[in-house]
Amino acid sequence: MIKLAVQDVEIERCFAVMRQLRPHLQAETFVATVREMMGQGFQLAFLQDSDAIACVAGFRIQHSLVAGKNLYVDDLATDEAQRSSGHGAAMMAWLRQLAKDAGCNEIHLDSGVQRHRAHRFYLNRNMDIVAHHFSERLND
């Protein structure tokens, strides 16, 4: 089940998985930082498997001159212990549908050049590499 983190306790529960991607984050400031970003359009989604958070995605719906209305994925992380279980694929499918429902033309994300496994994951989901920037056209 994927849902948006809207309550502080939900945001806090996402910290452990998000920190696997962003190790500089601190538990003491995580909720306040996310809340501040939410004021700028950031949203945090999580996939719960049993009682554990298995996958998180930070994203925003935005407009840009290059892409028009698009969904930009700031962060996408699956718990190391639960990788290759389909959670990341489920989150990407959920984000794709959310973007389509919102009238977005594309999905965008950036990934560090050293993250080869992540690149393979994105490429397997029909995303294109554009100067190390990933995008997916949502209209046929």
Tab-separated table of N, CA and C in Angstrom:
chain	number	residue	atom	x	y	z
A	1	MET	N	0.831	-1.171	0.000
A	1	MET	CA	0.000	0.000	0.000
A	1	MET	C	0.888	1.251	0.000
A	2	ILE	N	0.635	2.152	-0.928
A	2	ILE	CA	1.392	3.397	-1.030
A	2	ILE	C	0.479	4.546	-0.637
A	3	LYS	N	1.001	5.438	0.190
A	3	LYS	CA	0.237	6.613	0.568
A	3	LYS	C	1.175	7.776	0.828
A	4	LEU	N	0.604	8.958	0.884
A	4	LEU	CA	1.374	10.151	1.180
A	4	LEU	C	1.549	10.303	2.681
A	5	ALA	N	2.747	10.684	3.083
A	5	ALA	CA	3.019	10.986	4.490
A	5	ALA	C	2.512	12.394	4.752
A	6	VAL	N	1.505	12.510	5.577
A	6	VAL	CA	0.937	13.823	5.882
A	6	VAL	C	1.058	14.163	7.370
A	7	GLN	N	1.103	13.164	8.206
A	7	GLN	CA	1.239	13.389	9.643
A	7	GLN	C	2.707	13.258	10.034
A	8	ASP	N	3.103	13.970	11.068
A	8	ASP	CA	4.499	13.934	11.505
A	8	ASP	C	4.990	12.513	11.761
A	9	VAL	N	4.154	11.681	12.360
A	9	VAL	CA	4.570	10.314	12.672
A	9	VAL	C	4.851	9.526	11.383
A	10	GLU	N	4.103	9.798	10.324
A	10	GLU	CA	4.338	9.123	9.041
A	10	GLU	C	5.650	9.604	8.427
A	11	ILE	N	5.890	10.906	8.485
A	11	ILE	CA	7.148	11.452	7.970
A	11	ILE	C	8.320	10.846	8.731
A	12	GLU	N	8.210	10.814	10.036
A	12	GLU	CA	9.272	10.272	10.885
A	12	GLU	C	9.564	8.808	10.556
A	13	ARG	N	8.524	8.030	10.266
A	13	ARG	CA	8.712	6.608	9.947
A	13	ARG	C	9.472	6.408	8.642
A	14	CYS	N	9.473	7.405	7.772
A	14	CYS	CA	10.181	7.315	6.485
A	14	CYS	C	11.678	7.573	6.622
A	15	PHE	N	12.096	8.108	7.756
A	15	PHE	CA	13.486	8.543	7.925
A	15	PHE	C	14.506	7.428	7.688
A	16	ALA	N	14.323	6.268	8.277
A	16	ALA	CA	15.342	5.206	8.198
A	16	ALA	C	15.634	4.799	6.755
A	17	VAL	N	14.599	4.709	5.940
A	17	VAL	CA	14.811	4.338	4.532
A	17	VAL	C	15.405	5.512	3.765
A	18	MET	N	14.910	6.708	4.012
A	18	MET	CA	15.439	7.881	3.310
A	18	MET	C	16.915	8.088	3.638
A	19	ARG	N	17.296	7.809	4.856
A	19	ARG	CA	18.689	8.004	5.261
A	19	ARG	C	19.630	7.052	4.529
A	20	GLN	N	19.127	5.911	4.071
A	20	GLN	CA	19.963	5.007	3.287
A	20	GLN	C	20.401	5.669	1.982
A	21	LEU	N	19.559	6.528	1.443
A	21	LEU	CA	19.889	7.285	0.230
A	21	LEU	C	20.605	8.588	0.572
A	22	ARG	N	20.190	9.223	1.633
A	22	ARG	CA	20.716	10.535	2.033
A	22	ARG	C	21.327	10.442	3.438
A	23	PRO	N	22.535	9.848	3.553
A	23	PRO	CA	23.118	9.591	4.876
A	23	PRO	C	23.434	10.840	5.698
A	24	HIS	N	23.446	12.007	5.082
A	24	HIS	CA	23.714	13.239	5.816
A	24	HIS	C	22.519	13.700	6.648
A	25	LEU	N	21.345	13.141	6.415
A	25	LEU	CA	20.150	13.560	7.147
A	25	LEU	C	20.248	13.191	8.621
A	26	GLN	N	19.635	14.014	9.458
A	26	GLN	CA	19.619	13.782	10.895
A	26	GLN	C	18.176	13.574	11.354
A	27	ALA	N	17.967	12.583	12.193
A	27	ALA	CA	16.626	12.260	12.684
A	27	ALA	C	15.982	13.448	13.390
A	28	GLU	N	16.784	14.218	14.131
A	28	GLU	CA	16.254	15.319	14.934
A	28	GLU	C	15.629	16.425	14.084
A	29	THR	N	16.088	16.581	12.849
A	29	THR	CA	15.606	17.684	12.007
A	29	THR	C	14.808	17.205	10.800
A	30	PHE	N	14.662	15.910	10.632
A	30	PHE	CA	14.039	15.367	9.427
A	30	PHE	C	12.600	15.852	9.242
A	31	VAL	N	11.772	15.730	10.246
A	31	VAL	CA	10.364	16.116	10.116
A	31	VAL	C	10.259	17.609	9.810
A	32	ALA	N	11.006	18.433	10.510
A	32	ALA	CA	10.949	19.884	10.279
A	32	ALA	C	11.423	20.226	8.865
A	33	THR	N	12.456	19.557	8.391
A	33	THR	CA	12.954	19.806	7.040
A	33	THR	C	11.916	19.420	5.999
A	34	VAL	N	11.321	18.245	6.164
A	34	VAL	CA	10.286	17.801	5.223
A	34	VAL	C	9.100	18.753	5.261
A	35	ARG	N	8.690	19.170	6.437
A	35	ARG	CA	7.571	20.111	6.565
A	35	ARG	C	7.877	21.420	5.830
A	36	GLU	N	9.101	21.914	5.971
A	36	GLU	CA	9.490	23.143	5.276
A	36	GLU	C	9.425	22.942	3.761
A	37	MET	N	9.915	21.808	3.295
A	37	MET	CA	9.879	21.505	1.859
A	37	MET	C	8.444	21.349	1.364
A	38	MET	N	7.579	20.790	2.204
A	38	MET	CA	6.167	20.638	1.829
A	38	MET	C	5.530	21.997	1.549
A	39	GLY	N	5.987	23.019	2.237
A	39	GLY	CA	5.507	24.359	1.983
A	39	GLY	C	5.894	24.873	0.602
A	40	GLN	N	6.839	24.180	-0.033
A	40	GLN	CA	7.303	24.536	-1.373
A	40	GLN	C	6.850	23.514	-2.412
A	41	GLY	N	5.889	22.669	-2.060
A	41	GLY	CA	5.321	21.721	-3.004
A	41	GLY	C	5.830	20.300	-2.906
A	42	PHE	N	6.777	20.034	-2.020
A	42	PHE	CA	7.327	18.687	-1.850
A	42	PHE	C	6.275	17.761	-1.249
A	43	GLN	N	6.268	16.515	-1.703
A	43	GLN	CA	5.405	15.487	-1.129
A	43	GLN	C	6.255	14.254	-0.848
A	44	LEU	N	5.889	13.503	0.149
A	44	LEU	CA	6.617	12.309	0.535
A	44	LEU	C	5.651	11.129	0.535
A	45	ALA	N	5.955	10.144	-0.305
A	45	ALA	CA	5.134	8.938	-0.387
A	45	ALA	C	5.905	7.776	0.226
A	46	PHE	N	5.157	6.818	0.761
A	46	PHE	CA	5.815	5.634	1.308
A	46	PHE	C	5.010	4.392	0.996
A	47	LEU	N	5.731	3.294	0.830
A	47	LEU	CA	5.143	1.983	0.620
A	47	LEU	C	5.420	1.181	1.877
A	48	GLN	N	4.359	0.708	2.498
A	48	GLN	CA	4.489	-0.078	3.711
A	48	GLN	C	4.274	-1.540	3.380
A	49	ASP	N	5.189	-2.387	3.845
A	49	ASP	CA	5.091	-3.831	3.682
A	49	ASP	C	5.026	-4.421	5.087
A	50	SER	N	3.913	-5.003	5.435
A	50	SER	CA	3.638	-5.414	6.821
A	50	SER	C	3.697	-4.168	7.684
A	51	ASP	N	4.541	-4.171	8.699
A	51	ASP	CA	4.640	-3.007	9.573
A	51	ASP	C	5.812	-2.100	9.226
A	52	ALA	N	6.605	-2.485	8.230
A	52	ALA	CA	7.818	-1.746	7.910
A	52	ALA	C	7.646	-0.868	6.675
A	53	ILE	N	8.341	0.270	6.670
A	53	ILE	CA	8.409	1.114	5.487
A	53	ILE	C	9.439	0.468	4.564
A	54	ALA	N	9.009	0.103	3.357
A	54	ALA	CA	9.883	-0.597	2.418
A	54	ALA	C	10.464	0.325	1.361
A	55	CYS	N	9.740	1.396	1.023
A	55	CYS	CA	10.177	2.280	-0.050
A	55	CYS	C	9.611	3.671	0.195
A	56	VAL	N	10.404	4.686	-0.123
A	56	VAL	CA	9.960	6.071	0.009
A	56	VAL	C	10.287	6.837	-1.264
A	57	ALA	N	9.485	7.852	-1.533
A	57	ALA	CA	9.746	8.728	-2.670
A	57	ALA	C	9.379	10.150	-2.292
A	58	GLY	N	10.327	11.051	-2.469
A	58	GLY	CA	10.073	12.474	-2.318
A	58	GLY	C	9.929	13.057	-3.710
A	59	PHE	N	8.900	13.854	-3.924
A	59	PHE	CA	8.651	14.361	-5.275
A	59	PHE	C	7.873	15.660	-5.208
A	60	ARG	N	7.767	16.309	-6.356
A	60	ARG	CA	6.975	17.527	-6.475
A	60	ARG	C	6.425	17.621	-7.889
A	61	ILE	N	5.263	18.186	-8.020
A	61	ILE	CA	4.700	18.485	-9.329
A	61	ILE	C	5.059	19.937	-9.607
A	62	GLN	N	5.660	20.165	-10.768
A	62	GLN	CA	6.173	21.487	-11.073
A	62	GLN	C	5.969	21.825	-12.544
A	63	HIS	N	6.212	23.063	-12.867
A	63	HIS	CA	6.189	23.524	-14.256
A	63	HIS	C	7.585	24.020	-14.598
A	64	SER	N	8.039	23.704	-15.791
A	64	SER	CA	9.317	24.236	-16.263
A	64	SER	C	9.205	24.537	-17.747
A	65	LEU	N	10.063	25.407	-18.221
A	65	LEU	CA	10.054	25.748	-19.640
A	65	LEU	C	10.449	24.555	-20.492
A	66	VAL	N	11.356	23.734	-20.000
A	66	VAL	CA	11.853	22.608	-20.791
A	66	VAL	C	10.860	21.447	-20.852
A	67	ALA	N	10.073	21.248	-19.807
A	67	ALA	CA	9.233	20.049	-19.748
A	67	ALA	C	7.749	20.338	-19.534
A	68	GLY	N	7.376	21.585	-19.382
A	68	GLY	CA	5.978	21.882	-19.071
A	68	GLY	C	5.639	21.354	-17.682
A	69	LYS	N	4.415	20.901	-17.507
A	69	LYS	CA	4.010	20.337	-16.214
A	69	LYS	C	4.618	18.947	-16.096
A	70	ASN	N	5.361	18.731	-15.013
A	70	ASN	CA	6.049	17.450	-14.834
A	70	ASN	C	6.115	17.085	-13.366
A	71	LEU	N	6.350	15.812	-13.129
A	71	LEU	CA	6.569	15.315	-11.781
A	71	LEU	C	8.066	15.086	-11.647
A	72	TYR	N	8.674	15.756	-10.692
A	72	TYR	CA	10.112	15.617	-10.447
A	72	TYR	C	10.318	14.791	-9.184
A	73	VAL	N	11.065	13.711	-9.312
A	73	VAL	CA	11.374	12.839	-8.181
A	73	VAL	C	12.686	13.308	-7.566
A	74	ASP	N	12.593	13.849	-6.366
A	74	ASP	CA	13.782	14.287	-5.636
A	74	ASP	C	14.534	13.090	-5.063
A	75	ASP	N	13.793	12.136	-4.528
A	75	ASP	CA	14.381	11.016	-3.788
A	75	ASP	C	13.547	9.765	-4.040
A	76	LEU	N	14.230	8.650	-4.261
A	76	LEU	CA	13.556	7.355	-4.365
A	76	LEU	C	14.476	6.331	-3.727
A	77	ALA	N	14.004	5.693	-2.673
A	77	ALA	CA	14.839	4.737	-1.948
A	77	ALA	C	14.010	3.550	-1.490
A	78	THR	N	14.562	2.378	-1.690
A	78	THR	CA	13.986	1.142	-1.166
A	78	THR	C	14.912	0.628	-0.069
A	79	ASP	N	14.349	0.168	1.014
A	79	ASP	CA	15.133	-0.382	2.118
A	79	ASP	C	16.074	-1.453	1.572
A	80	GLU	N	17.342	-1.352	1.941
A	80	GLU	CA	18.351	-2.292	1.455
A	80	GLU	C	17.942	-3.746	1.674
A	81	ALA	N	17.288	-4.027	2.775
A	81	ALA	CA	16.892	-5.401	3.099
A	81	ALA	C	15.716	-5.874	2.254
A	82	GLN	N	15.058	-4.959	1.533
A	82	GLN	CA	13.869	-5.336	0.772
A	82	GLN	C	13.996	-5.057	-0.725
A	83	ARG	N	15.226	-4.819	-1.186
A	83	ARG	CA	15.417	-4.546	-2.608
A	83	ARG	C	15.142	-5.797	-3.426
A	84	SER	N	14.805	-5.593	-4.682
A	84	SER	CA	14.461	-6.664	-5.628
A	84	SER	C	13.193	-7.408	-5.212
A	85	SER	N	12.327	-6.729	-4.490
A	85	SER	CA	11.046	-7.310	-4.080
A	85	SER	C	9.876	-6.671	-4.809
A	86	GLY	N	10.163	-5.780	-5.745
A	86	GLY	CA	9.110	-5.122	-6.507
A	86	GLY	C	8.601	-3.829	-5.909
A	87	HIS	N	9.164	-3.427	-4.766
A	87	HIS	CA	8.679	-2.215	-4.107
A	87	HIS	C	9.013	-0.955	-4.910
A	88	GLY	N	10.226	-0.879	-5.434
A	88	GLY	CA	10.607	0.272	-6.246
A	88	GLY	C	9.772	0.363	-7.511
A	89	ALA	N	9.536	-0.780	-8.141
A	89	ALA	CA	8.703	-0.803	-9.350
A	89	ALA	C	7.283	-0.358	-9.029
A	90	ALA	N	6.756	-0.803	-7.899
A	90	ALA	CA	5.412	-0.402	-7.495
A	90	ALA	C	5.356	1.107	-7.241
A	91	MET	N	6.392	1.646	-6.602
A	91	MET	CA	6.420	3.082	-6.335
A	91	MET	C	6.508	3.863	-7.648
A	92	MET	N	7.327	3.417	-8.580
A	92	MET	CA	7.428	4.113	-9.866
A	92	MET	C	6.107	4.068	-10.622
A	93	ALA	N	5.420	2.944	-10.591
A	93	ALA	CA	4.120	2.837	-11.250
A	93	ALA	C	3.117	3.784	-10.588
A	94	TRP	N	3.151	3.868	-9.275
A	94	TRP	CA	2.261	4.768	-8.535
A	94	TRP	C	2.549	6.221	-8.898
A	95	LEU	N	3.834	6.594	-8.936
A	95	LEU	CA	4.226	7.952	-9.307
A	95	LEU	C	3.799	8.266	-10.740
A	96	ARG	N	3.983	7.306	-11.633
A	96	ARG	CA	3.589	7.491	-13.034
A	96	ARG	C	2.091	7.771	-13.135
A	97	GLN	N	1.278	7.007	-12.417
A	97	GLN	CA	-0.169	7.206	-12.467
A	97	GLN	C	-0.555	8.540	-11.841
A	98	LEU	N	0.089	8.887	-10.740
A	98	LEU	CA	-0.166	10.170	-10.100
A	98	LEU	C	0.150	11.314	-11.067
A	99	ALA	N	1.263	11.205	-11.778
A	99	ALA	CA	1.659	12.234	-12.739
A	99	ALA	C	0.640	12.337	-13.873
A	100	LYS	N	0.214	11.212	-14.380
A	100	LYS	CA	-0.794	11.230	-15.444
A	100	LYS	C	-2.090	11.854	-14.957
A	101	ASP	N	-2.528	11.456	-13.771
A	101	ASP	CA	-3.769	11.993	-13.210
A	101	ASP	C	-3.681	13.498	-12.982
A	102	ALA	N	-2.474	14.004	-12.715
A	102	ALA	CA	-2.272	15.431	-12.475
A	102	ALA	C	-2.071	16.212	-13.775
A	103	GLY	N	-2.075	15.500	-14.900
A	103	GLY	CA	-1.903	16.172	-16.188
A	103	GLY	C	-0.469	16.483	-16.546
A	104	CYS	N	0.468	15.766	-15.934
A	104	CYS	CA	1.884	15.981	-16.241
A	104	CYS	C	2.235	15.373	-17.596
A	105	ASN	N	3.191	15.995	-18.272
A	105	ASN	CA	3.687	15.493	-19.548
A	105	ASN	C	4.835	14.516	-19.380
A	106	GLU	N	5.584	14.651	-18.300
A	106	GLU	CA	6.798	13.851	-18.113
A	106	GLU	C	7.056	13.615	-16.633
A	107	ILE	N	7.925	12.628	-16.374
A	107	ILE	CA	8.515	12.407	-15.056
A	107	ILE	C	10.006	12.651	-15.225
A	108	HIS	N	10.603	13.338	-14.252
A	108	HIS	CA	12.046	13.605	-14.275
A	108	HIS	C	12.665	13.225	-12.946
A	109	LEU	N	13.916	12.827	-13.012
A	109	LEU	CA	14.715	12.631	-11.809
A	109	LEU	C	16.173	12.675	-12.189
A	110	ASP	N	16.998	12.958	-11.228
A	110	ASP	CA	18.440	12.932	-11.414
A	110	ASP	C	19.003	11.843	-10.525
A	111	SER	N	20.078	11.218	-11.000
A	111	SER	CA	20.705	10.139	-10.248
A	111	SER	C	22.213	10.290	-10.358
A	112	GLY	N	22.889	10.142	-9.245
A	112	GLY	CA	24.351	10.251	-9.248
A	112	GLY	C	24.975	9.273	-10.229
A	113	VAL	N	26.033	9.706	-10.898
A	113	VAL	CA	26.642	8.876	-11.940
A	113	VAL	C	27.208	7.565	-11.402
A	114	GLN	N	27.444	7.470	-10.113
A	114	GLN	CA	27.997	6.247	-9.523
A	114	GLN	C	26.921	5.198	-9.209
A	115	ARG	N	25.659	5.542	-9.346
A	115	ARG	CA	24.558	4.659	-8.929
A	115	ARG	C	24.114	3.754	-10.075
A	116	HIS	N	24.985	2.860	-10.499
A	116	HIS	CA	24.742	2.011	-11.669
A	116	HIS	C	23.516	1.112	-11.522
A	117	ARG	N	23.300	0.549	-10.346
A	117	ARG	CA	22.110	-0.299	-10.148
A	117	ARG	C	20.833	0.518	-10.279
A	118	ALA	N	20.861	1.740	-9.760
A	118	ALA	CA	19.692	2.607	-9.889
A	118	ALA	C	19.445	2.954	-11.353
A	119	HIS	N	20.507	3.205	-12.101
A	119	HIS	CA	20.356	3.527	-13.525
A	119	HIS	C	19.721	2.360	-14.271
A	120	ARG	N	20.172	1.163	-13.979
A	120	ARG	CA	19.586	-0.028	-14.611
A	120	ARG	C	18.091	-0.118	-14.278
A	121	PHE	N	17.740	0.161	-13.029
A	121	PHE	CA	16.346	0.152	-12.597
A	121	PHE	C	15.529	1.151	-13.416
A	122	TYR	N	16.008	2.381	-13.551
A	122	TYR	CA	15.284	3.412	-14.294
A	122	TYR	C	15.176	3.057	-15.772
A	123	LEU	N	16.241	2.562	-16.347
A	123	LEU	CA	16.212	2.182	-17.760
A	123	LEU	C	15.210	1.055	-18.000
A	124	ASN	N	15.099	0.136	-17.062
A	124	ASN	CA	14.126	-0.953	-17.176
A	124	ASN	C	12.684	-0.470	-17.037
A	125	ARG	N	12.498	0.775	-16.636
A	125	ARG	CA	11.166	1.364	-16.526
A	125	ARG	C	10.920	2.392	-17.636
A	126	ASN	N	11.610	2.203	-18.758
A	126	ASN	CA	11.420	3.016	-19.972
A	126	ASN	C	11.813	4.476	-19.806
A	127	MET	N	12.723	4.761	-18.905
A	127	MET	CA	13.221	6.127	-18.768
A	127	MET	C	14.449	6.271	-19.657
A	128	ASP	N	14.713	7.469	-20.130
A	128	ASP	CA	15.836	7.751	-21.013
A	128	ASP	C	16.904	8.526	-20.255
A	129	ILE	N	18.166	8.294	-20.612
A	129	ILE	CA	19.267	9.074	-20.047
A	129	ILE	C	19.476	10.303	-20.922
A	130	VAL	N	19.414	11.458	-20.296
A	130	VAL	CA	19.651	12.721	-20.979
A	130	VAL	C	20.652	13.489	-20.120
A	131	ALA	N	21.924	13.396	-20.462
A	131	ALA	CA	22.977	14.066	-19.692
A	131	ALA	C	22.896	13.695	-18.215
A	132	HIS	N	22.718	12.429	-17.932
A	132	HIS	CA	22.593	11.902	-16.572
A	132	HIS	C	21.338	12.398	-15.870
A	133	HIS	N	20.406	12.852	-16.655
A	133	HIS	CA	19.096	13.244	-16.147
A	133	HIS	C	18.091	12.269	-16.756
A	134	PHE	N	17.274	11.643	-15.938
A	134	PHE	CA	16.320	10.655	-16.414
A	134	PHE	C	14.962	11.311	-16.631
A	135	SER	N	14.312	10.942	-17.723
A	135	SER	CA	12.967	11.440	-17.972
A	135	SER	C	12.146	10.363	-18.645
A	136	GLU	N	10.847	10.488	-18.525
A	136	GLU	CA	9.925	9.527	-19.141
A	136	GLU	C	8.760	10.307	-19.724
A	137	ARG	N	8.507	10.120	-20.992
A	137	ARG	CA	7.354	10.759	-21.628
A	137	ARG	C	6.100	9.999	-21.209
A	138	LEU	N	5.074	10.712	-20.786
A	138	LEU	CA	3.848	10.080	-20.325
A	138	LEU	C	2.751	10.048	-21.372
A	139	ASN	N	2.899	10.826	-22.440
A	139	ASN	CA	1.883	10.777	-23.489
A	139	ASN	C	2.408	9.962	-24.667
A	140	ASP	N	1.505	9.233	-25.298
A	140	ASP	CA	1.903	8.316	-26.375
A	140	ASP	C	2.281	9.036	-27.632
